[in-house]
Amino acid sequence: MDETTLENGYTSENIIHLEDMEHLRLRPTMYIGKLGDGSSQDDGIYVLIKEVIDNSIDEFTMGFGKQIDVSVSFQDKTISVRDHGRGIPLEKVVEVVSRLNTGGKYDNKAFQKSIGLNGVGTKAVNALSSYFKVQAIRDGKTKIAEFSEGKLVNESDIIPCDEENGTYVEFIPDTKCFGNYHYINDYIEKKLWNYVYLNKGLTIRYNGQRIYSKNGLIDLLENNMEEPGLYPIIHIQEGDFECAFTHLDGKYSKEEYYSFVNGQHTPDGGTHQAAFREGIVKTLRDFYKKDYDPSDVRQGIICALSIRVQDPEFRNQTKTNFSSEYMEPSRNGQPNESPTVRGYVKDILARNLDNYLHINAQTAEALQAKIVASEKERKEIAEIKKANKDKTKKVSLNNRKLRDCRVHYNSNHERRLETTIFITEGDSASGSITKSRDVNTQAVFSLRGKPKNCYGKSKAIVYQNMEFNLLHSALDIDDGLENLRYNNVVIATDADHDGMHIRMLLLAFFLQFFPDLIKTGHVYILQTPLFRVRNKQKTKYCYTEEDRIEAMNTISNAEITRFKGLGEISSDEFRNFIGKDMRLDPVIFNKDFDSESVLRFYMGDNTPERKKFLMENLRTDEDND
C-alpha cells in the first residue's frame, strides 16, 4: 500500500512547507512572545514598535543619525518610524523586510554590539501588519516597498530623492492577529525614554514631544525614585559597562533594577544583573570587613545598569533575559579567551566602588547604616514568621483558596507570559471563574470577605493576617519578584461599592508592601460587563451605560439583565470574558505618582477633604437608573 493512502497516519501529505511570512503569521508567539490587545506592556503590538526602533538605534550606535522620529496614531493605529542613519541598501530593501535570516547585522563590520542579531525583527512586523511600508534613502536615491500581511503589493524603482539618508517604516498591526487592540501611551513613552537614557546624545521626537536625556542612567534613576536616595547616586562607567545606584529608605522596598544589554531592556535580568548583585555584596563585605547577609546589602537598592557585548545571547525571542557568559562569542569552535561577563562586571565594580567609598566617607557611613537597619528589620520579620509558622502551615494544609494552574511565570515555558491569577471575592465568583478558566495558565485565589486596611501597619500584618499571608505566598514575592509565579495579577471584584472597596484594599496592600509588583506592570483590574442585552437571535454584553443604550437601539424586543456581581455570571458566559477577548485595565505606576499621598488620602483616617471628595464623585446604582 502506498504510504500516502494511509489514514490517520504520518505520511508525505503531512509534510508542509511554509514560506517565511506564512510561518511568522502561523506561529507569531515564537517571535514576539505573545499577542494581547495592548493592555499589557509586553503585548505584541509594543514588541513590533520596539523591533522597528531597535534598527534605528543600531544606526545611532554606529554613529549615524542623532534623531529618530516616531509617530503613533491612536485613532487609525498607524505607527511610523523615521531615522537618519545610512538607509537600507536600495537593492536589498524587499529582502531585508521579508526574508528571514537576511540583514546587515550578521556582518560585524557593519553593525557592532547591536540589539538584534537573528534577522527576524522587521520581518515579524511586516508579517503581522495589515499594512507595511518601508522606504530607504541613500545618497540622493530612494526605493519604496509596500506589503499586506507580509505579501509584497507594490515595489517602486530606484528613483532620485532629495531627502536625508535614512529609513522610514510605517505599519498597522493586523486586527486578524491582535484583535481589537489599543495603544497605551504610558507604555510607549516608557520604552522611548529607556532608549534615550541608554544612548546619550540621541533625540527622539514622539508625536511632537522631544524626548532627550542629558545624564543617561542617572536621569533614569531620578525619574523612577519616589523619594531621595540615602546617599548621592553612585555612577560607575568603564569600558562597555555602566551602572548608577543608590539605596532608598522605603520601609519595605526590595531590590529594583533597570538593566540593559546593547540598549535592550532586560526586565527579567540575566548574567549582567546577577554579576552586579554578586559583585556589590562582595565589594561591600570586603570594604566594611563584615560578613553581611546578601539580602541586607541589597535591600532597598535601586540600580540602573548597562553592558554592551558582541553578539549577545538571550533566553527568549523577546530578549528580556540576557544569557551570554562571555563578552565575545567563540569563533570557529576555538576556545573563548574573552573575559566572562560575570568577571568583567565584578572586577569593574570592585575597583571603582572601593575607590569611591574611600573618598566619600559620608556615603560609606550612610550605606553601612542602611545595611545594619535592613539586618535588624530582617531579623524582626523572621521572628514574626516563626511565631506564625504553625498557624500558617495549618491553614495552608486545608487551603482551598488557591486553584493553581500548570504553567508559571518563573518557568521557561513558551506560555509563561499568559500566566494569570484572578483574585476574587467569595466562593460564588471564584467558582464561576474556576469552571471557565484555562487550567494551563489561569489560577484563581478566593478572598474571604474584605481584606484588612493595611495602611500605616507594619509588615507584621503580612504574616499575621491569613488572607495576606496566603496571597503573598501564592504569588511567591516575599523575596522580590524573581520568583513571581504569575505574569498577570488580576483583581476580579464586583463593580459595586463593596467591590470597589476591596480593589482599594488590595491595591493598598500591594502599594505598601510590594510596590514593585505594580511598578513593573503586573497588576490589572478585570473588566466584566454590567449588562446583558439579548433576544432570541442576538446577545450583546455591555460594559457601560452608553453600551446598554446603544444595544437597546439595535436589538429589538430585548431582554436586559443587570449583573449585580460576578457570581451571577454563569461559567459558560465567563469564558467570553477571561479568554482571548479579556478586558484588563492596567494599574500604571508613572513617575509622577505619589503612593504615600494617595494611600493617606484614601486609606488613612477620615478627613473633611476625603468626605467632600466622595460626596462629589461617588455614583450609586440609582444614578444609573
XYZ file of C-alpha atoms in Angstrom:
625
model
C 0.000 0.000 0.000
C 1.296 3.464 -0.910
C 2.121 5.456 2.234
C 0.151 8.462 1.020
C -3.080 6.432 1.269
C -2.681 5.553 4.932
C -5.465 7.015 7.052
C -4.807 8.847 10.306
C -1.099 8.312 9.871
C 2.055 10.310 9.367
C 2.520 10.396 5.595
C 4.159 12.527 2.939
C 0.944 14.563 2.726
C 1.544 15.740 6.286
C 4.795 17.414 5.287
C 4.037 21.107 4.770
C 6.421 23.843 3.706
C 5.668 27.365 4.924
C 7.201 30.429 3.377
C 8.881 32.835 5.789
C 5.938 35.218 6.142
C 3.426 32.354 6.414
C 5.338 30.835 9.311
C 5.526 34.156 11.100
C 1.749 34.563 10.854
C 1.030 30.970 11.824
C 3.348 30.942 14.876
C 3.619 34.609 15.917
C 4.283 33.908 19.605
C 7.543 32.193 18.644
C 8.804 35.578 17.503
C 7.056 38.247 19.604
C 6.293 36.430 22.869
C 2.507 36.855 22.898
C -0.251 38.714 21.082
C -2.523 40.557 23.532
C -4.706 43.617 22.996
C -2.333 46.288 24.287
C -3.378 46.174 27.962
C -0.030 44.700 28.997
C 3.333 46.358 28.337
C 4.719 43.085 26.946
C 1.893 42.627 24.422
C 2.925 42.025 20.834
C 1.947 45.414 19.417
C 4.637 47.043 21.581
C 7.173 44.426 20.543
C 6.519 45.396 16.912
C 7.227 49.044 17.696
C 10.396 48.068 19.540
C 11.677 45.900 16.702
C 11.500 48.777 14.221
C 13.056 51.330 16.589
C 15.829 48.859 17.503
C 17.112 49.056 13.936
C 17.220 52.841 14.145
C 19.032 52.654 17.485
C 21.648 50.392 15.940
C 22.272 53.056 13.298
C 22.735 55.669 16.043
C 25.093 53.352 17.938
C 27.248 53.031 14.832
C 27.440 56.831 14.631
C 24.767 57.574 12.030
C 21.761 59.773 12.786
C 21.194 61.626 16.066
C 17.407 61.890 15.799
C 14.604 59.366 15.403
C 11.053 60.487 14.618
C 8.255 58.301 15.996
C 4.576 58.859 15.315
C 1.655 56.911 16.755
C -1.934 57.488 15.680
C -4.282 56.334 18.428
C -7.213 56.626 16.027
C -6.233 54.605 12.944
C -3.453 52.633 14.769
C -0.707 53.682 12.312
C 2.898 53.674 13.546
C 5.750 55.390 11.716
C 9.472 55.496 12.486
C 11.988 57.630 10.570
C 15.704 57.561 11.314
C 18.589 59.424 9.721
C 21.058 56.576 9.506
C 22.685 55.039 6.466
C 19.487 53.651 4.987
C 18.947 50.076 3.824
C 20.944 49.279 0.655
C 18.375 50.046 -2.032
C 18.702 46.814 -3.993
C 18.013 44.796 -0.820
C 15.024 46.692 0.596
C 12.440 43.979 -0.104
C 14.630 41.103 1.086
C 15.609 42.792 4.343
C 11.980 43.102 5.487
C 10.569 39.869 4.059
C 13.177 37.089 4.107
C 14.273 35.503 7.378
C 17.983 35.370 8.190
C 18.640 38.322 5.909
C 20.215 41.541 7.159
C 23.376 43.524 7.778
C 23.791 42.513 11.415
C 25.397 39.213 10.517
C 28.374 41.296 9.386
C 30.118 42.617 12.490
C 31.904 45.228 10.416
C 28.594 46.889 9.562
C 26.976 46.519 12.994
C 28.931 46.162 16.232
C 27.267 45.369 19.575
C 23.798 45.812 18.116
C 20.476 44.729 19.618
C 19.012 42.364 17.039
C 21.109 39.636 15.501
C 18.583 36.998 14.446
C 17.267 38.525 11.206
C 13.642 38.393 12.398
C 12.669 41.863 13.719
C 11.142 43.816 10.841
C 10.091 40.595 9.119
C 7.791 39.864 12.082
C 6.444 43.414 11.936
C 5.801 43.047 8.205
C 4.117 39.644 8.525
C 1.837 40.726 11.393
C 0.732 44.024 9.843
C -2.260 44.631 7.611
C -0.205 47.392 6.011
C 3.570 47.751 5.999
C 5.663 50.279 4.119
C 9.415 50.674 4.017
C 11.380 53.419 2.319
C 15.173 53.600 2.146
C 17.008 56.787 1.208
C 20.708 56.620 0.279
C 22.893 59.185 -1.403
C 20.190 61.001 -3.346
C 18.198 57.921 -4.324
C 15.255 56.078 -2.793
C 13.208 52.890 -3.042
C 9.783 52.100 -1.564
C 8.072 48.757 -0.975
C 4.577 48.118 0.411
C 3.172 44.900 1.877
C -0.041 43.490 3.272
C 0.118 40.571 5.718
C 3.738 40.086 4.673
C 2.971 39.874 0.957
C 4.518 42.381 -1.441
C 1.821 44.517 -3.088
C 3.854 47.385 -4.507
C 7.542 47.940 -5.269
C 8.952 51.111 -6.766
C 12.007 51.501 -8.927
C 15.094 53.201 -7.538
C 14.455 56.873 -8.199
C 16.125 60.221 -7.369
C 15.339 61.765 -3.975
C 16.468 64.938 -2.181
C 15.763 63.736 1.391
C 18.429 62.968 4.006
C 19.738 59.415 4.201
C 17.829 57.041 6.445
C 14.953 54.595 6.645
C 11.214 55.195 7.025
C 8.892 52.429 8.209
C 5.120 52.704 8.537
C 2.811 49.893 9.640
C -0.571 48.984 11.095
C -0.706 45.814 13.271
C -3.221 43.369 11.832
C -6.525 43.000 13.724
C -6.686 39.431 12.400
C -3.733 38.693 14.681
C -4.215 41.137 17.571
C -7.993 41.543 17.637
C -9.482 44.846 18.797
C -6.219 46.191 20.211
C -5.376 49.629 21.593
C -2.200 51.523 22.478
C -1.453 52.825 25.961
C 0.607 55.972 25.699
C 2.453 55.442 29.015
C 3.863 52.130 27.772
C 5.179 53.668 24.572
C 6.679 56.703 26.307
C 8.424 54.488 28.856
C 10.123 52.498 26.095
C 11.200 55.656 24.284
C 12.654 57.169 27.455
C 14.665 53.996 28.009
C 16.209 54.428 24.566
C 17.451 57.952 25.306
C 18.678 57.018 28.796
C 20.870 54.367 27.199
C 22.036 56.416 24.236
C 23.429 59.799 25.260
C 23.105 62.380 22.517
C 20.034 60.726 20.975
C 16.862 62.747 20.479
C 13.513 61.066 19.848
C 10.660 63.162 18.517
C 7.440 61.450 19.556
C 4.127 62.934 18.387
C 5.672 66.396 18.641
C 7.277 65.794 22.047
C 11.056 65.939 22.464
C 12.478 63.023 24.458
C 16.085 63.569 25.461
C 18.336 62.685 28.403
C 21.462 64.590 29.344
C 22.682 62.326 32.147
C 21.603 58.886 30.966
C 21.285 56.291 33.713
C 21.350 58.957 36.434
C 18.269 60.559 34.863
C 16.623 57.141 34.664
C 17.059 56.591 38.411
C 15.957 60.063 39.438
C 12.824 59.815 37.293
C 11.883 56.476 38.860
C 12.590 57.278 42.517
C 9.656 58.233 44.724
C 11.981 59.574 47.401
C 15.553 60.888 47.585
C 18.300 58.303 47.927
C 20.009 57.770 51.264
C 23.211 58.979 49.607
C 24.074 60.640 46.280
C 23.723 58.354 43.264
C 26.953 56.447 42.638
C 27.795 56.410 38.934
C 30.389 53.993 37.559
C 31.361 53.830 33.896
C 34.256 51.905 32.419
C 34.658 50.237 29.048
C 31.448 48.519 27.997
C 29.842 48.628 31.450
C 27.927 51.406 33.212
C 25.832 51.486 36.362
C 24.169 54.031 38.643
C 22.674 53.150 42.005
C 21.664 54.257 45.484
C 19.577 52.877 48.360
C 16.086 54.049 49.287
C 14.732 54.341 52.796
C 11.301 52.953 51.928
C 10.205 50.653 54.740
C 9.554 47.616 52.622
C 11.351 48.323 49.354
C 13.163 45.395 47.815
C 15.781 45.428 45.080
C 14.811 47.372 41.967
C 16.755 47.037 38.723
C 16.623 48.642 35.307
C 19.053 46.534 33.301
C 20.037 46.744 29.646
C 22.174 44.923 27.091
C 23.221 46.831 23.968
C 20.384 49.250 24.731
C 17.848 46.421 25.052
C 15.791 46.491 28.265
C 16.101 43.153 30.078
C 13.325 43.237 32.714
C 13.962 39.587 33.570
C 17.630 40.296 34.277
C 20.267 37.779 33.309
C 24.021 37.307 33.565
C 24.881 41.022 33.844
C 22.360 41.669 36.613
C 23.415 38.567 38.537
C 27.024 39.752 38.275
C 26.130 43.139 39.739
C 24.161 41.585 42.599
C 27.059 39.268 43.469
C 29.669 41.975 42.947
C 28.152 44.605 45.181
C 27.812 42.120 48.059
C 31.440 41.017 47.811
C 32.759 44.559 47.409
C 30.868 45.906 50.425
C 31.731 42.913 52.571
C 35.411 43.469 51.767
C 35.176 47.229 52.321
C 33.432 47.050 55.690
C 35.186 43.810 56.679
C 31.824 42.382 57.751
C 30.174 39.181 56.518
C 26.806 40.830 55.882
C 23.898 38.766 54.602
C 23.436 39.431 50.850
C 19.776 40.369 51.329
C 20.735 43.031 53.873
C 23.298 44.555 51.500
C 20.853 44.745 48.602
C 17.604 45.558 50.434
C 16.298 48.905 49.204
C 18.774 49.242 46.340
C 17.644 50.910 43.120
C 20.025 50.404 40.230
C 20.303 51.037 36.504
C 22.972 49.059 34.688
C 24.034 48.635 31.101
C 26.504 46.428 29.282
C 27.491 46.122 25.633
C 28.748 42.844 24.229
C 29.451 41.351 20.825
C 26.667 39.046 19.532
C 24.551 38.918 22.724
C 22.508 35.823 23.507
C 19.082 35.882 25.153
C 16.870 33.216 26.695
C 13.886 34.132 24.541
C 12.975 35.815 21.273
C 11.734 38.971 23.007
C 15.191 39.399 24.605
C 14.024 40.011 28.187
C 16.708 37.832 29.817
C 20.400 38.059 28.887
C 22.214 34.714 28.851
C 25.709 35.300 27.376
C 28.583 34.062 29.543
C 31.379 35.824 27.626
C 31.892 39.362 26.369
C 32.565 37.987 22.880
C 31.435 34.690 21.330
C 33.774 31.861 20.441
C 34.793 31.675 16.781
C 35.040 28.577 14.597
C 34.922 26.279 17.588
C 38.058 27.796 19.111
C 38.265 28.299 22.895
C 36.943 31.660 24.025
C 39.616 33.912 25.508
C 37.175 36.776 26.059
C 36.518 37.656 29.721
C 33.358 36.274 31.295
C 30.508 38.742 31.763
C 30.464 37.990 35.499
C 34.177 38.524 35.940
C 34.185 41.673 33.827
C 31.329 43.338 35.737
C 32.509 42.290 39.194
C 36.058 43.489 38.565
C 34.935 46.942 37.378
C 32.516 47.244 40.275
C 35.079 46.189 42.903
C 37.780 48.656 41.824
C 35.558 51.667 41.238
C 33.189 51.264 44.187
C 36.002 50.615 46.653
C 37.784 53.773 45.476
C 34.589 55.807 45.649
C 33.771 54.790 49.229
C 37.298 55.535 50.435
C 36.986 59.038 49.000
C 33.363 59.663 50.086
C 33.228 58.807 53.783
C 29.701 60.179 54.355
C 28.288 57.947 51.643
C 30.130 54.971 53.114
C 28.602 55.690 56.529
C 25.069 56.123 55.141
C 25.334 52.913 53.145
C 26.518 50.913 56.142
C 23.744 52.357 58.320
C 21.193 51.155 55.743
C 22.690 47.648 55.743
C 22.528 47.494 59.550
C 18.899 48.728 59.554
C 17.973 46.108 56.946
C 19.610 43.419 59.052
C 17.562 44.465 62.093
C 14.311 44.506 60.096
C 15.030 41.092 58.552
C 15.549 39.523 61.975
C 12.366 41.081 63.354
C 10.358 39.748 60.421
C 11.969 36.317 60.849
C 10.669 36.243 64.430
C 7.183 37.155 63.245
C 7.298 34.434 60.588
C 8.447 31.905 63.174
C 5.665 32.853 65.587
C 3.049 32.379 62.881
C 4.614 29.352 61.162
C 2.450 26.656 62.763
C -0.732 28.661 62.255
C 0.116 29.325 58.602
C 1.003 25.684 57.988
C -2.285 24.506 59.467
C -4.319 26.881 57.316
C -2.270 26.119 54.200
C -2.846 22.392 54.527
C -6.584 22.968 54.330
C -6.314 25.821 51.856
C -8.909 25.841 49.128
C -8.291 29.483 48.347
C -5.852 28.823 45.510
C -6.844 26.864 42.432
C -3.491 26.810 40.734
C -2.567 26.487 37.070
C 0.018 24.222 35.455
C 2.338 26.822 33.874
C 4.030 29.588 35.862
C 5.757 32.856 35.031
C 9.010 31.826 36.721
C 9.396 28.919 34.285
C 10.806 28.890 30.753
C 7.534 27.687 29.281
C 6.514 29.301 25.994
C 3.185 30.385 27.543
C 4.729 31.985 30.640
C 3.620 35.488 29.614
C -0.014 34.331 29.607
C 0.061 33.146 33.230
C -2.654 34.884 35.239
C -4.018 34.739 38.777
C -7.517 36.113 39.423
C -8.057 37.459 42.937
C -11.793 37.159 43.615
C -14.183 37.925 46.450
C -16.198 34.999 47.749
C -16.820 31.448 46.610
C -19.517 32.167 44.016
C -17.340 34.449 41.902
C -14.308 32.188 42.219
C -16.480 29.205 41.320
C -17.598 30.736 38.028
C -14.063 31.697 37.051
C -12.636 28.348 38.150
C -15.060 26.432 35.921
C -14.417 28.612 32.874
C -10.648 29.281 33.156
C -7.778 27.813 31.153
C -6.285 25.416 33.704
C -2.891 25.622 31.997
C -2.294 29.343 32.514
C -5.048 30.742 34.759
C -5.196 30.392 38.548
C -7.873 31.614 40.981
C -7.380 32.934 44.520
C -10.528 33.424 46.605
C -10.717 36.029 49.363
C -12.914 35.511 52.383
C -14.654 38.836 52.901
C -12.864 42.161 52.808
C -9.105 42.279 53.413
C -7.812 44.430 56.242
C -6.878 48.039 55.644
C -3.109 47.740 55.970
C -2.261 51.434 55.581
C 0.060 52.529 58.370
C 0.544 48.964 59.597
C 3.898 47.236 59.958
C 4.899 44.362 57.720
C 3.933 42.002 60.534
C 0.389 42.136 59.139
C 1.568 40.326 56.011
C 2.330 37.239 58.082
C -0.219 37.605 60.895
C -3.233 38.044 58.616
C -4.121 34.781 56.888
C -5.602 36.415 53.779
C -2.464 38.450 53.105
C -0.134 35.654 54.172
C -1.645 33.125 51.805
C -1.937 35.644 48.967
C 1.679 36.772 49.010
C 2.758 33.137 49.423
C 0.703 32.166 46.365
C 2.463 34.900 44.366
C 5.858 33.941 45.893
C 7.016 37.550 46.176
C 8.370 37.580 49.719
C 11.965 37.893 48.475
C 11.245 40.112 45.485
C 9.835 39.429 42.031
C 12.437 36.919 40.851
C 10.156 34.004 41.775
C 6.855 35.658 40.804
C 4.570 32.826 39.705
C 2.105 34.759 37.529
C 2.766 37.447 34.941
C -0.694 38.990 35.358
C -2.120 39.608 38.833
C -5.770 40.432 38.159
C -8.147 41.863 40.757
C -11.580 40.484 39.848
C -14.215 42.085 42.068
C -17.820 43.152 41.608
C -18.479 46.535 40.028
C -20.333 47.807 43.106
C -19.344 49.771 46.206
C -18.076 46.737 48.090
C -16.137 45.534 45.053
C -14.514 48.931 44.600
C -13.597 48.989 48.278
C -11.936 45.579 48.017
C -9.963 46.799 44.990
C -8.677 49.717 47.040
C -7.755 47.471 49.979
C -5.797 45.114 47.720
C -4.054 47.961 45.916
C -3.140 49.475 49.284
C -1.637 46.123 50.283
C 0.476 45.930 47.109
C 1.483 49.594 47.166
C 2.594 49.487 50.773
C 4.450 46.181 50.885
C 5.101 45.080 47.291
C 5.137 48.269 45.156
C 7.452 46.717 42.544
C 4.608 44.402 41.544
C 2.724 47.488 40.309
C 5.779 49.404 39.118
C 6.755 46.600 36.775
C 3.277 46.363 35.244
C 1.963 43.099 36.667
C -1.302 44.289 38.301
C -4.626 44.687 36.473
C -8.329 45.197 37.108
C -10.661 42.763 35.320
C -13.472 44.466 33.450
C -16.681 42.436 33.242
C -19.975 43.515 31.682
C -22.585 45.373 33.679
C -25.458 44.385 31.366
C -26.520 41.638 29.007
C -28.906 42.709 26.240
C -30.353 39.884 24.156
C -33.199 38.446 22.171
C -33.509 35.012 20.568
C -31.222 35.952 17.700
C -28.540 38.121 19.251
C -26.711 38.771 22.529
C -24.566 41.777 23.417
C -22.613 42.341 26.624
C -22.355 45.960 27.726
C -19.585 47.403 29.871
C -21.031 50.911 30.209
C -24.395 52.633 30.346
C -23.692 54.020 26.871
C -23.147 50.465 25.566
C -26.511 49.426 27.045
C -28.392 52.275 25.363
C -26.734 51.526 22.015
C -27.547 47.806 22.322
C -31.207 48.535 23.118
C -31.411 50.627 19.947
C -30.010 47.828 17.770
C -31.601 44.736 19.354
C -35.396 44.683 19.178
C -37.589 43.136 21.854
C -34.516 42.836 24.037
C -34.287 41.306 27.490
C -31.934 43.265 29.743
C -30.040 41.670 32.607
C -28.126 43.799 35.115
C -25.232 41.787 36.566
C -25.050 42.730 40.247
C -21.978 40.582 40.877
C -19.536 38.197 39.229
C -21.275 35.248 40.873
C -24.383 35.961 38.762
C -22.458 35.331 35.540
C -22.535 31.665 34.567
C -19.312 29.813 33.918
C -20.308 29.375 30.259
C -20.652 33.138 29.898
C -17.478 33.835 31.876
C -15.445 32.090 29.170
C -16.228 35.086 26.968
C -14.697 37.492 29.489
C -11.455 35.756 30.500
C -10.471 34.304 27.137
C -8.755 35.936 24.177
C -11.077 38.961 24.405
C -10.462 39.544 28.118
C -10.536 43.215 29.058
C -7.891 44.282 31.536
C -7.249 47.761 32.870
C -3.587 48.036 33.879
C -2.663 49.697 37.157
C 0.044 52.081 35.954
C 2.685 53.483 38.279
C 4.136 56.519 36.494
C 7.000 58.678 37.711
C 4.693 61.437 38.996
C 2.645 59.083 41.171
C 3.000 59.720 44.926
C 1.807 56.467 46.501
C 2.168 57.709 50.070
C -0.122 60.693 49.485
C -2.687 58.560 47.661
C -2.733 55.924 50.405
C -3.007 58.533 53.118
C -5.929 60.249 51.348
C -7.963 57.140 50.536
C -6.962 54.697 53.256
C -5.907 56.915 56.172
C -8.065 58.456 58.883
C -11.280 60.091 57.736
C -10.779 63.737 56.818
C -13.123 66.513 55.666
C -11.275 66.565 52.335
C -11.967 62.884 51.670
C -15.605 63.199 52.732
C -16.072 66.106 50.336
C -14.373 64.203 47.505
C -16.585 61.133 47.999
C -19.769 63.178 48.168
C -18.886 64.910 44.908
C -17.667 61.846 42.984
C -19.484 58.793 44.338
C -22.064 57.346 41.983
C -24.697 54.864 43.118
C -26.838 52.374 41.262
C -29.704 54.891 41.489
C -27.647 57.336 39.446
C -27.686 54.844 36.555
C -31.437 54.198 36.681
